[in-house]
Short mmCIF file of C-alpha atoms in Angstrom, two decimals:
data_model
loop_
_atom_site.label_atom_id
_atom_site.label_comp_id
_atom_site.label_asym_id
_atom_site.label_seq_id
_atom_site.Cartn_x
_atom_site.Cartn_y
_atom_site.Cartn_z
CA UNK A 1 131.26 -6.01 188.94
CA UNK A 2 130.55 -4.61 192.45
CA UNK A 3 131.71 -1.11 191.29
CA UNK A 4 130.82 -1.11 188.23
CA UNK A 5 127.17 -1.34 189.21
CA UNK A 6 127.40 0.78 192.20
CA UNK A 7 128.45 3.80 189.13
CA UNK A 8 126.00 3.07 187.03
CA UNK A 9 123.69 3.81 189.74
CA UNK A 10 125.12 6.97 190.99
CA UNK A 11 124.98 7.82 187.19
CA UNK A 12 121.13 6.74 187.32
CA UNK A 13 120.64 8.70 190.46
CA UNK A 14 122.61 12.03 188.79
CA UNK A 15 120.41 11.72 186.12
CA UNK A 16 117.49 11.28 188.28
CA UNK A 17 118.12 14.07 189.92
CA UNK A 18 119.30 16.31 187.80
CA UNK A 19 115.66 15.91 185.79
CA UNK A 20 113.81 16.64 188.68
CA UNK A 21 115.58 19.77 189.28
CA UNK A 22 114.99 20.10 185.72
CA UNK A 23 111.05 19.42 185.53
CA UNK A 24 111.00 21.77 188.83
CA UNK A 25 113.05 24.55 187.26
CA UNK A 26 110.75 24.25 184.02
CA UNK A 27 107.76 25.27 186.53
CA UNK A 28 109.99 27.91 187.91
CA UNK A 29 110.88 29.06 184.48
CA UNK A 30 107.01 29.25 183.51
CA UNK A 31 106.37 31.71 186.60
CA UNK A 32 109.25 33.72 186.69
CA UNK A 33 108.66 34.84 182.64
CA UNK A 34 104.83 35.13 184.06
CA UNK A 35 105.95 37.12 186.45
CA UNK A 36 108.20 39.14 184.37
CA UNK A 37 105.65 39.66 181.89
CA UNK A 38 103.25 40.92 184.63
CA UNK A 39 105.36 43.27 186.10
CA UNK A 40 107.35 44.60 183.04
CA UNK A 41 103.53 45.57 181.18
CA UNK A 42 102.32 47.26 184.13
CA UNK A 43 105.63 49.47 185.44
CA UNK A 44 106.25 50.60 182.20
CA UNK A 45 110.35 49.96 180.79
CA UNK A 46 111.23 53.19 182.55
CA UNK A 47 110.11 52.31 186.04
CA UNK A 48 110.25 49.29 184.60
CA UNK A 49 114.37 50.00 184.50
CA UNK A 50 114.10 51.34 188.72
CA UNK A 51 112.93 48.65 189.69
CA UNK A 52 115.89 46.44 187.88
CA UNK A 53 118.83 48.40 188.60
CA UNK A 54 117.77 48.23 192.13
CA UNK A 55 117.52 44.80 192.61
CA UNK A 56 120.42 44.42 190.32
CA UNK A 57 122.89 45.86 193.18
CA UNK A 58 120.91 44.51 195.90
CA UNK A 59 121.73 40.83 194.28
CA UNK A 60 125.25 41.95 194.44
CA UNK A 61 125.63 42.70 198.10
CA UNK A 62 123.16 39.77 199.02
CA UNK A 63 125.51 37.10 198.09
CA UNK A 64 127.69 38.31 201.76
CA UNK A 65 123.86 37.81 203.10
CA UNK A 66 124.39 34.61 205.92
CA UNK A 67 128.04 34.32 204.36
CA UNK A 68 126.73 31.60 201.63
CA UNK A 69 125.15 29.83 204.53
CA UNK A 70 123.17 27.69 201.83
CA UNK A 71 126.79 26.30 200.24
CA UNK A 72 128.28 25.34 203.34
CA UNK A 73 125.15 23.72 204.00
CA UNK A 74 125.61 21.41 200.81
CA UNK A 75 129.30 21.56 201.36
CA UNK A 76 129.06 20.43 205.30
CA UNK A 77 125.76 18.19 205.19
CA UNK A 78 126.65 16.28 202.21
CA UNK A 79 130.02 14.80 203.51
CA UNK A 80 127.85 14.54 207.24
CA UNK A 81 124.00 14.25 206.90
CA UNK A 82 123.76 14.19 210.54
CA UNK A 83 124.47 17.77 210.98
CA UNK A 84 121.65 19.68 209.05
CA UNK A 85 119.83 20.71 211.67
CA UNK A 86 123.00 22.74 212.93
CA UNK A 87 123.88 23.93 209.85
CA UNK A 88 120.33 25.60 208.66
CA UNK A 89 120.71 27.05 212.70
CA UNK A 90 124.07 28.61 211.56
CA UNK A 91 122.43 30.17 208.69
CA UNK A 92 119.79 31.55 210.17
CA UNK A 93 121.53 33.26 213.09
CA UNK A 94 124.19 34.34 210.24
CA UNK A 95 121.42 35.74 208.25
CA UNK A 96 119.77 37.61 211.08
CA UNK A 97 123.58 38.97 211.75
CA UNK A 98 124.53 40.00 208.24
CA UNK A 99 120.88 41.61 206.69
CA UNK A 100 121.25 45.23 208.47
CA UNK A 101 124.76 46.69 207.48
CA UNK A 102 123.44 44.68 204.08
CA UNK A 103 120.57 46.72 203.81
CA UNK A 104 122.21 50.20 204.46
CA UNK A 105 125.10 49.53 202.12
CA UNK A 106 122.32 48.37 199.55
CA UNK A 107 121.08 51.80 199.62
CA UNK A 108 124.16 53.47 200.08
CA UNK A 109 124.94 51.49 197.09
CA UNK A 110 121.91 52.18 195.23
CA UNK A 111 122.34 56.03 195.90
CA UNK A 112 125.66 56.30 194.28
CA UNK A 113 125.60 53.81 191.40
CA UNK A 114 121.78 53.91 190.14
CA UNK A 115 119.70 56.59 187.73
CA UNK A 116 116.76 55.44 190.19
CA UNK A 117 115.97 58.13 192.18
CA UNK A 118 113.93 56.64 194.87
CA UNK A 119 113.87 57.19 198.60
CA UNK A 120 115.52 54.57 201.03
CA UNK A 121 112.79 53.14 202.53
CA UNK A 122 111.67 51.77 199.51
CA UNK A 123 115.09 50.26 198.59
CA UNK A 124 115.48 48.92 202.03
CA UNK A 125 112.00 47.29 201.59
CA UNK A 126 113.04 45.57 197.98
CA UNK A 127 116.51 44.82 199.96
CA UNK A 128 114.88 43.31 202.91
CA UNK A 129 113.17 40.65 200.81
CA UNK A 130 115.75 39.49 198.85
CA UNK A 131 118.93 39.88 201.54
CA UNK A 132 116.78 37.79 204.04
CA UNK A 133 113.80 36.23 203.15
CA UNK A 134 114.95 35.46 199.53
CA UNK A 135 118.15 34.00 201.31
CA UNK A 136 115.63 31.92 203.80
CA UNK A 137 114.09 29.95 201.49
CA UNK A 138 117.96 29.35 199.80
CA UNK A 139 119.08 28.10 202.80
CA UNK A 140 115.62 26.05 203.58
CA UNK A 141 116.28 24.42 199.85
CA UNK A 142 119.81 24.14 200.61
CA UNK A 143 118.84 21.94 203.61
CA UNK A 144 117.06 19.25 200.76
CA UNK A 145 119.90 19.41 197.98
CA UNK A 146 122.56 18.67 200.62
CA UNK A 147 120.53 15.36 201.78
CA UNK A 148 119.69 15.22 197.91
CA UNK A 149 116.32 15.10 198.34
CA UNK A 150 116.27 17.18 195.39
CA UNK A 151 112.12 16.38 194.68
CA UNK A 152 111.68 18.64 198.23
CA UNK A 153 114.21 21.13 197.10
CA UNK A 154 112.67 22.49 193.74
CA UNK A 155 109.16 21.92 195.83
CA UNK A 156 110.30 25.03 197.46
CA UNK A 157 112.04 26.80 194.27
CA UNK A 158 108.92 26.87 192.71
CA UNK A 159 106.94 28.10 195.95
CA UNK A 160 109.05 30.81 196.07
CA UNK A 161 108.59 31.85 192.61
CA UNK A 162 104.91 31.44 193.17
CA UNK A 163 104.83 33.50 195.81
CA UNK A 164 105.67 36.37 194.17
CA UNK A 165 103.52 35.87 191.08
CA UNK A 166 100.97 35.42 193.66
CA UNK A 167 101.43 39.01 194.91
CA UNK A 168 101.77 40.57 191.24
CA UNK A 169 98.38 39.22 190.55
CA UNK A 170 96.74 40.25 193.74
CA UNK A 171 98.55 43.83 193.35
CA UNK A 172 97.06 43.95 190.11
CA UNK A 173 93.57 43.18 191.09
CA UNK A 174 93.81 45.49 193.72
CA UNK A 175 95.59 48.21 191.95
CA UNK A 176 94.77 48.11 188.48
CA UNK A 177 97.51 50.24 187.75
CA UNK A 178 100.90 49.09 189.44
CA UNK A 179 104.12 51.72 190.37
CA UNK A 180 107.32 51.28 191.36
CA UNK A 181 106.20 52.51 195.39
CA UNK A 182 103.39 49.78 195.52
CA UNK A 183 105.34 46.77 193.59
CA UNK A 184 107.83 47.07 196.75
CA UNK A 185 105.39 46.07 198.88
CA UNK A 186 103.77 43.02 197.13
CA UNK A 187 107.45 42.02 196.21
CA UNK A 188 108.71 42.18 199.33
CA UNK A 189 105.08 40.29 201.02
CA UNK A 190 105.36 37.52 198.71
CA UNK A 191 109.05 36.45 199.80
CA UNK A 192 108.13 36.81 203.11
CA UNK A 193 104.84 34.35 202.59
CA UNK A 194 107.10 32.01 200.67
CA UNK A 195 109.85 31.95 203.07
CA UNK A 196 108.23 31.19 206.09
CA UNK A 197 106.35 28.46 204.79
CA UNK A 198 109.43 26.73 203.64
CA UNK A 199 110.64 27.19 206.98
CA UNK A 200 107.97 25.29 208.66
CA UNK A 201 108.40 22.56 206.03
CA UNK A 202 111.72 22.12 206.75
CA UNK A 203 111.21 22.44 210.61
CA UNK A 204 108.67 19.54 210.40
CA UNK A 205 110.54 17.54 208.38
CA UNK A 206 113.81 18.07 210.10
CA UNK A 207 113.54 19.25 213.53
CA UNK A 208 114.48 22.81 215.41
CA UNK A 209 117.56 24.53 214.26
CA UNK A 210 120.12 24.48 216.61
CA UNK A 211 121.22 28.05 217.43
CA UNK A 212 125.02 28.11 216.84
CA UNK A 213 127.54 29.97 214.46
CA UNK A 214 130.00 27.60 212.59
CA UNK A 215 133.01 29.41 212.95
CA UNK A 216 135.20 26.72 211.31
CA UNK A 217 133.22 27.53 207.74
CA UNK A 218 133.52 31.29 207.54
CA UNK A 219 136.83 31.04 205.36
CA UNK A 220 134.76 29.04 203.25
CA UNK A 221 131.81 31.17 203.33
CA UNK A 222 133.52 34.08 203.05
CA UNK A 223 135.14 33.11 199.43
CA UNK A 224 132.13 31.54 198.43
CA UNK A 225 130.33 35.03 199.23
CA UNK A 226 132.93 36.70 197.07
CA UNK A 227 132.94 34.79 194.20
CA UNK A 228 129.01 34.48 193.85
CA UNK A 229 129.28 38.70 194.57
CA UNK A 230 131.96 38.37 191.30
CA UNK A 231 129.33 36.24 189.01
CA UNK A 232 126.27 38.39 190.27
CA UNK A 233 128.67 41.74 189.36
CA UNK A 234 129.28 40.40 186.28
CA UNK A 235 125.80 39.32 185.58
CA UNK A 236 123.77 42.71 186.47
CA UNK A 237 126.19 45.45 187.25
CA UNK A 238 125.74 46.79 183.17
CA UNK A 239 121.94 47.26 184.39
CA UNK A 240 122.44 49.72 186.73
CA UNK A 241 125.66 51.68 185.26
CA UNK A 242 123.36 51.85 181.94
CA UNK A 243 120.52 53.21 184.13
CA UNK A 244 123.11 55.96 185.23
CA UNK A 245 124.89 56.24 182.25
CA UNK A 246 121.68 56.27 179.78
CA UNK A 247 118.11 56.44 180.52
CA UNK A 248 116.29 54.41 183.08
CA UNK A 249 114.04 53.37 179.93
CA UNK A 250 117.13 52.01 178.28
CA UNK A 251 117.69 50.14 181.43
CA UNK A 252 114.49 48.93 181.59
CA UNK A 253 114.46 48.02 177.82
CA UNK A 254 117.85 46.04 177.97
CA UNK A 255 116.78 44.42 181.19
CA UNK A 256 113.54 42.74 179.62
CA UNK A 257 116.14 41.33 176.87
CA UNK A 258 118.29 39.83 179.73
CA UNK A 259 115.64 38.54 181.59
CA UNK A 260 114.58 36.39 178.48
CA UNK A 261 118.32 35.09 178.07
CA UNK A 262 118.38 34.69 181.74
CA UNK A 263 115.56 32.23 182.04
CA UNK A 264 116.88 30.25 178.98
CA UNK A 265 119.59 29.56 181.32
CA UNK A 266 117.83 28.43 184.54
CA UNK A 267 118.40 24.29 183.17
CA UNK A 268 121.84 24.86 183.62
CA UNK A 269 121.65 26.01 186.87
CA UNK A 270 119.36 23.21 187.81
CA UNK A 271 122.01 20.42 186.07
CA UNK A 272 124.41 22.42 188.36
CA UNK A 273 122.13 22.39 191.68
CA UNK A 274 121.46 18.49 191.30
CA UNK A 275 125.57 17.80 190.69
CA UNK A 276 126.21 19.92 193.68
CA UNK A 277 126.88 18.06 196.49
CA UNK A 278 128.35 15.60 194.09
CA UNK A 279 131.41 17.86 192.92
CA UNK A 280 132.44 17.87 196.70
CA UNK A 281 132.79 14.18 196.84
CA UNK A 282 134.77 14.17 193.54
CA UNK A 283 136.64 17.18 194.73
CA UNK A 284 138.09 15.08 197.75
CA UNK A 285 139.97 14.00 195.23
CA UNK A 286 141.53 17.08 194.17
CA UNK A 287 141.50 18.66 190.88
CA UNK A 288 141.51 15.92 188.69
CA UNK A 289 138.91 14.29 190.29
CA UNK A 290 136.49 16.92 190.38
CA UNK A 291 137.40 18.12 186.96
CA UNK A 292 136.73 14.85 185.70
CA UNK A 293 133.55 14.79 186.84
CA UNK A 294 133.08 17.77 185.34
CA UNK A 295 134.67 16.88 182.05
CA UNK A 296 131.42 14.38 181.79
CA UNK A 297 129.05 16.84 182.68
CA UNK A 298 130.28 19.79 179.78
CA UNK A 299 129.10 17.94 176.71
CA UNK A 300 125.23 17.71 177.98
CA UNK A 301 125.77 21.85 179.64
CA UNK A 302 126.98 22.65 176.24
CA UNK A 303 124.58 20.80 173.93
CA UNK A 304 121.72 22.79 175.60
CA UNK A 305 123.32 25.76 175.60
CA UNK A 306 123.49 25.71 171.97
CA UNK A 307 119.55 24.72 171.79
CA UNK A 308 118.82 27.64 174.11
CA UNK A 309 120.39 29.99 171.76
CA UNK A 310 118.46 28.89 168.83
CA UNK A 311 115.61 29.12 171.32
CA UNK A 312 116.82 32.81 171.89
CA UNK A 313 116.95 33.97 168.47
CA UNK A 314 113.33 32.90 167.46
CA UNK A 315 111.89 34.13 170.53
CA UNK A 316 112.92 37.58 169.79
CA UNK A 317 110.37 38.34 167.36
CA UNK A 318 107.71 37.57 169.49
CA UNK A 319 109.66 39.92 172.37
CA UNK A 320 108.02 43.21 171.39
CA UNK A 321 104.41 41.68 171.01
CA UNK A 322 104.54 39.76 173.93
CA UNK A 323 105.45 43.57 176.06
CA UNK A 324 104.37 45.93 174.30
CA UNK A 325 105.70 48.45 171.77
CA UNK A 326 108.08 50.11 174.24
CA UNK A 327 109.92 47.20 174.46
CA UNK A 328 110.71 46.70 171.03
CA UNK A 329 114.38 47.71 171.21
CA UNK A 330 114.34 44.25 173.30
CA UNK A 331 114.69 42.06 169.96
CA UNK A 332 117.69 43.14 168.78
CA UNK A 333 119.38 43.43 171.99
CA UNK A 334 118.14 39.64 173.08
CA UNK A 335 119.86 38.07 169.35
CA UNK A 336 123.19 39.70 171.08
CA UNK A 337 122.18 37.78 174.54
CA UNK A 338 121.69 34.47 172.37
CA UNK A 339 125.21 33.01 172.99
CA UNK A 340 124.71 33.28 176.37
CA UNK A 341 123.93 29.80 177.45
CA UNK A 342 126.97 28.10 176.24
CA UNK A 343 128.93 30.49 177.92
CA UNK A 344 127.14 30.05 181.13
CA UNK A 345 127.07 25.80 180.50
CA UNK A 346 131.22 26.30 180.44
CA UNK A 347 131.51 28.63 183.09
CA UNK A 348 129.59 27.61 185.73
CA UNK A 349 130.66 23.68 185.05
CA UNK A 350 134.29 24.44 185.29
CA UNK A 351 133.12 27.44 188.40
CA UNK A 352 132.05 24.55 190.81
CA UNK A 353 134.93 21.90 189.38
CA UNK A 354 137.22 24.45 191.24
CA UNK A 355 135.34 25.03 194.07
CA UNK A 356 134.42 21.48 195.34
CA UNK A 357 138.29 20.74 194.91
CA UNK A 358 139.47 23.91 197.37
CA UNK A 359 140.31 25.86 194.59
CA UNK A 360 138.47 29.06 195.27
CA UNK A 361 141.29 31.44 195.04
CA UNK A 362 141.55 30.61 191.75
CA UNK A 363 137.66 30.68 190.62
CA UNK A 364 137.85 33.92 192.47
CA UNK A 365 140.60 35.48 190.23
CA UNK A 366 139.17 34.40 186.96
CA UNK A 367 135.87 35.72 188.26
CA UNK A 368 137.37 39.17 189.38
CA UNK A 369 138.76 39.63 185.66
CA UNK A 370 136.47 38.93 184.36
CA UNK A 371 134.19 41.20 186.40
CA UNK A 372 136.67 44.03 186.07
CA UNK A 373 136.23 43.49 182.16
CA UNK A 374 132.82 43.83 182.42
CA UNK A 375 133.20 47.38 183.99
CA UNK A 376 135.71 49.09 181.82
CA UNK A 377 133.70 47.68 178.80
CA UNK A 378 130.63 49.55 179.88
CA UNK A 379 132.15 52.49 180.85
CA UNK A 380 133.67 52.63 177.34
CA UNK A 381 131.01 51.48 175.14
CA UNK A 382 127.46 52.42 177.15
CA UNK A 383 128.13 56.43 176.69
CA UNK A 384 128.62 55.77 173.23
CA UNK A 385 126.66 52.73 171.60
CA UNK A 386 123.76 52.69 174.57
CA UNK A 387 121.64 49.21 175.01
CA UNK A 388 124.10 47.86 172.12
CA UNK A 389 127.16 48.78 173.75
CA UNK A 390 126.40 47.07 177.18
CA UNK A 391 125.12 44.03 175.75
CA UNK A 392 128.52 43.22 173.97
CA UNK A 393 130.00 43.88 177.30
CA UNK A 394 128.20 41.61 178.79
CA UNK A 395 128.54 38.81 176.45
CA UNK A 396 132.36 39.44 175.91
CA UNK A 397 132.95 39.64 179.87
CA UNK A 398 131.41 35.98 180.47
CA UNK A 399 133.07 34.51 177.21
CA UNK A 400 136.78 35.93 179.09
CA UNK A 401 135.37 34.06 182.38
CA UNK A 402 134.48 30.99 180.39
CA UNK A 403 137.81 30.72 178.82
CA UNK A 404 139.31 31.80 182.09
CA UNK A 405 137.99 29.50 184.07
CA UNK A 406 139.16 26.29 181.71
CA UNK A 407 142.38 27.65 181.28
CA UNK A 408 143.00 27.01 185.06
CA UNK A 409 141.61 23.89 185.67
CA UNK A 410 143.81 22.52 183.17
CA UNK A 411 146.82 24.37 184.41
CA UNK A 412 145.97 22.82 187.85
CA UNK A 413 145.49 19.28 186.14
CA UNK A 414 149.27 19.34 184.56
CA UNK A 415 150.24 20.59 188.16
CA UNK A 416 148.22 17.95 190.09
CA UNK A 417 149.87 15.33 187.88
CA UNK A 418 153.04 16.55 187.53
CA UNK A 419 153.33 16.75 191.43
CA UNK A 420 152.11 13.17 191.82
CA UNK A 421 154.72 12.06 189.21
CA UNK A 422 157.49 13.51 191.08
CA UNK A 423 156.42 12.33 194.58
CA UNK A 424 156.39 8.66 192.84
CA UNK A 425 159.60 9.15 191.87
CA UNK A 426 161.07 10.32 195.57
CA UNK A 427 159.53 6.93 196.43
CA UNK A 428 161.74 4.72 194.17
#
């Protein structure tokens, strides 16, 4: 009776959780479409497109930012609450190690791959913000989720977000009219602003950071780096290629259509962020236990992922009214993007399942086909069907990683049991 209660509470408290994150990721939603809205009207779609396909590759090489000092926070303090003030030390002296070769390969990167022709200090300012300070506030959240104080966590999601609408609307009423050169600055002001104010929240809450690098996590780190560097490729790398291999108006056109999509995903993400620390208890377990887990969690990731996608469809009529006439290749490329939710609700559900069970050599295969996919598609079909061409990329990549990543976790099941069979068997 004992247990029975004691998981019908942790249900209670999943569920608790889960719609805070939820609630707090709605207000997130609301000002990051603001803020999308804002800054997509006043850039224009072509420098509109720049400003994308920068940060686009920028979020690539970020995830190797602090070596995904925010998951081995929830990985490490969740198993040992005691040790969060060492931890969110670690990341910040990991962060401060990692931003500068980030920053020059971000423009090195931008350089080669982009059509935005902009000079490097500007990239390094956009990269600065979202390599460090971006990664700051991660981390500062990260230190919350772990203790699953999830109410304090999307406290400082939402600050972060506000931050930067902050500085849209205060470059706008300074400006009037906003550019590419200018939006750099407020962009990059408001993530600082947001990010030190989450760290004295957490500092007052918490204590100091102790100083130290935890040297024991940095196999960890260092796969969780990659395989976040494999979802963010296959996420945003089509933005940039189709800035280089079209028009940075295309870019900018097709991004506006993702970003929509995008945001109609961000409940997912928070189901995931509240079942975090969770899937590393189950994942003690191994693979059945953390696939389990998982197994419960799929039905609710896919039910709203087919909602979203309704969602989807009808919003793209209002897309070109909403932006502006420039923008009104968006619709059709945003009913393509529709699908996208259930494919993320799969993926990412099955992603962590392997992760919080050691499995991320496998996660990180699936991931890197998938990613590959998404490559050779747009090299094939962007020269020749445009906007169209890399949107079907882009859905077909993450419905290979969806598959992909099931596919394994079941093969790993049959394993799991089959090995536990056999070892029963040595026993009699």
């Amino acid at each position: 009776m004992e247990l029975r209660n004691l998981a019908k509470y942790a249900t209670a408290k999943l569920a608790t959780n889960a719609g805070i994150v939820a609630f707090g990721s709605g207000g997130r939603l609301v000002l990051q479409i603001a803020l999308f809205v804002l800054v997509a009207r006043m850039l224009g779609a072509t420098d509109y497109g720049a400003f994308i396909s920068i940060t686009a590759l920028v979020a690539i090489i970020s995830t190797f930012s602090g070596l995904s000092c925010e998951i081995v926070m929830v990985k490490a303090v969740s198993r040992d609450p005691s040790r969060v003030r060492d931890y969110f030390g670690s990341g910040l002296v990991l962060l401060a190690l990692t931003t500068p070769p980030l920053v020059a390969l971000s423009i090195f990167a931008v350089s080669i791959i982009s059509g935005a022709h902009v000079g490097w200090p500007l990239v390094a300012l956009i990269a600065v913000g979202d390599l460090f300070f971006l990664r700051v506030n991660m981390l500062c959240a990260a230190c919350y989720q772990a203790l699953e104080l999830v109410n304090k966590s999307a406290i400082l999601n939402i600050g972060f977000s506000a931050g930067r609408l902050a500085s849209a609307f205060l470059a706008m009423a300074l400006l009037g009219h906003l550019d590419l050169t200018h939006w750099a600055y407020f962009y990059t002001g408001g993530a600082v602003a947001a990010a030190t104010l989450s760290c004295i929240w957490v500092i007052h809450d918490l204590g100091w950071p102790k100083l130290f690098v935890a040297f024991d996590e940095a196999n960890f780190g260092f796969h969780s780096s990659m395989q976040s560097t494999l979802f963010f490729m296959l996420r945003d790398i089509d933005k940039p290629l189709l800035s280089k291999l079209a028009s940075l108006h295309a870019a900018g056109v097709y991004a506006a259509a993702f970003r929509v999509a995008d945001a109609a995903i961000i409940p997912i993400r928070a189901l995931m962020y509240a079942a975090f620390a969770r899937f590393f208890r189950h994942g003690q377990r191994g693979v059945t236990g953390s696939s389990d887990f998982a197994l419960r969690l799929l039905p609710f990731g896919l039910a709203y992922g087919a909602l979203a996608a309704c969602g989807i469809e009808l919003f793209s009529f209002a897309l070109p009214w909403l932006l502006g006439r420039q923008y009104a290749e968006s619709a059709s490329i945003l009913r393509i993007f529709g699908i996208l939710p259930v494919f993320h609700a799969a993926y990412n559900i099955g992603a962590d399942s392997l992760t919080a069970c050691g499995r991320q050599s496998t996660r990180s295969f699936v991931q890197s086909c998938a990613a590959a996919a998404m490559v050779v598609l747009c090299l094939v079909l962007i020269p020749r069907f445009g906007t169209m061409g890399a949107a079907v990329a882009n859905v077909t990549s993450h419905a290979l990683m969806a598959t992909g990543m099931w596919t394994a976790i079941f093969l790993h099941r049959h394993r799991e049991r089959a090995t536990a069979i056999a070892a029963v068997s040595q026993i009699r």
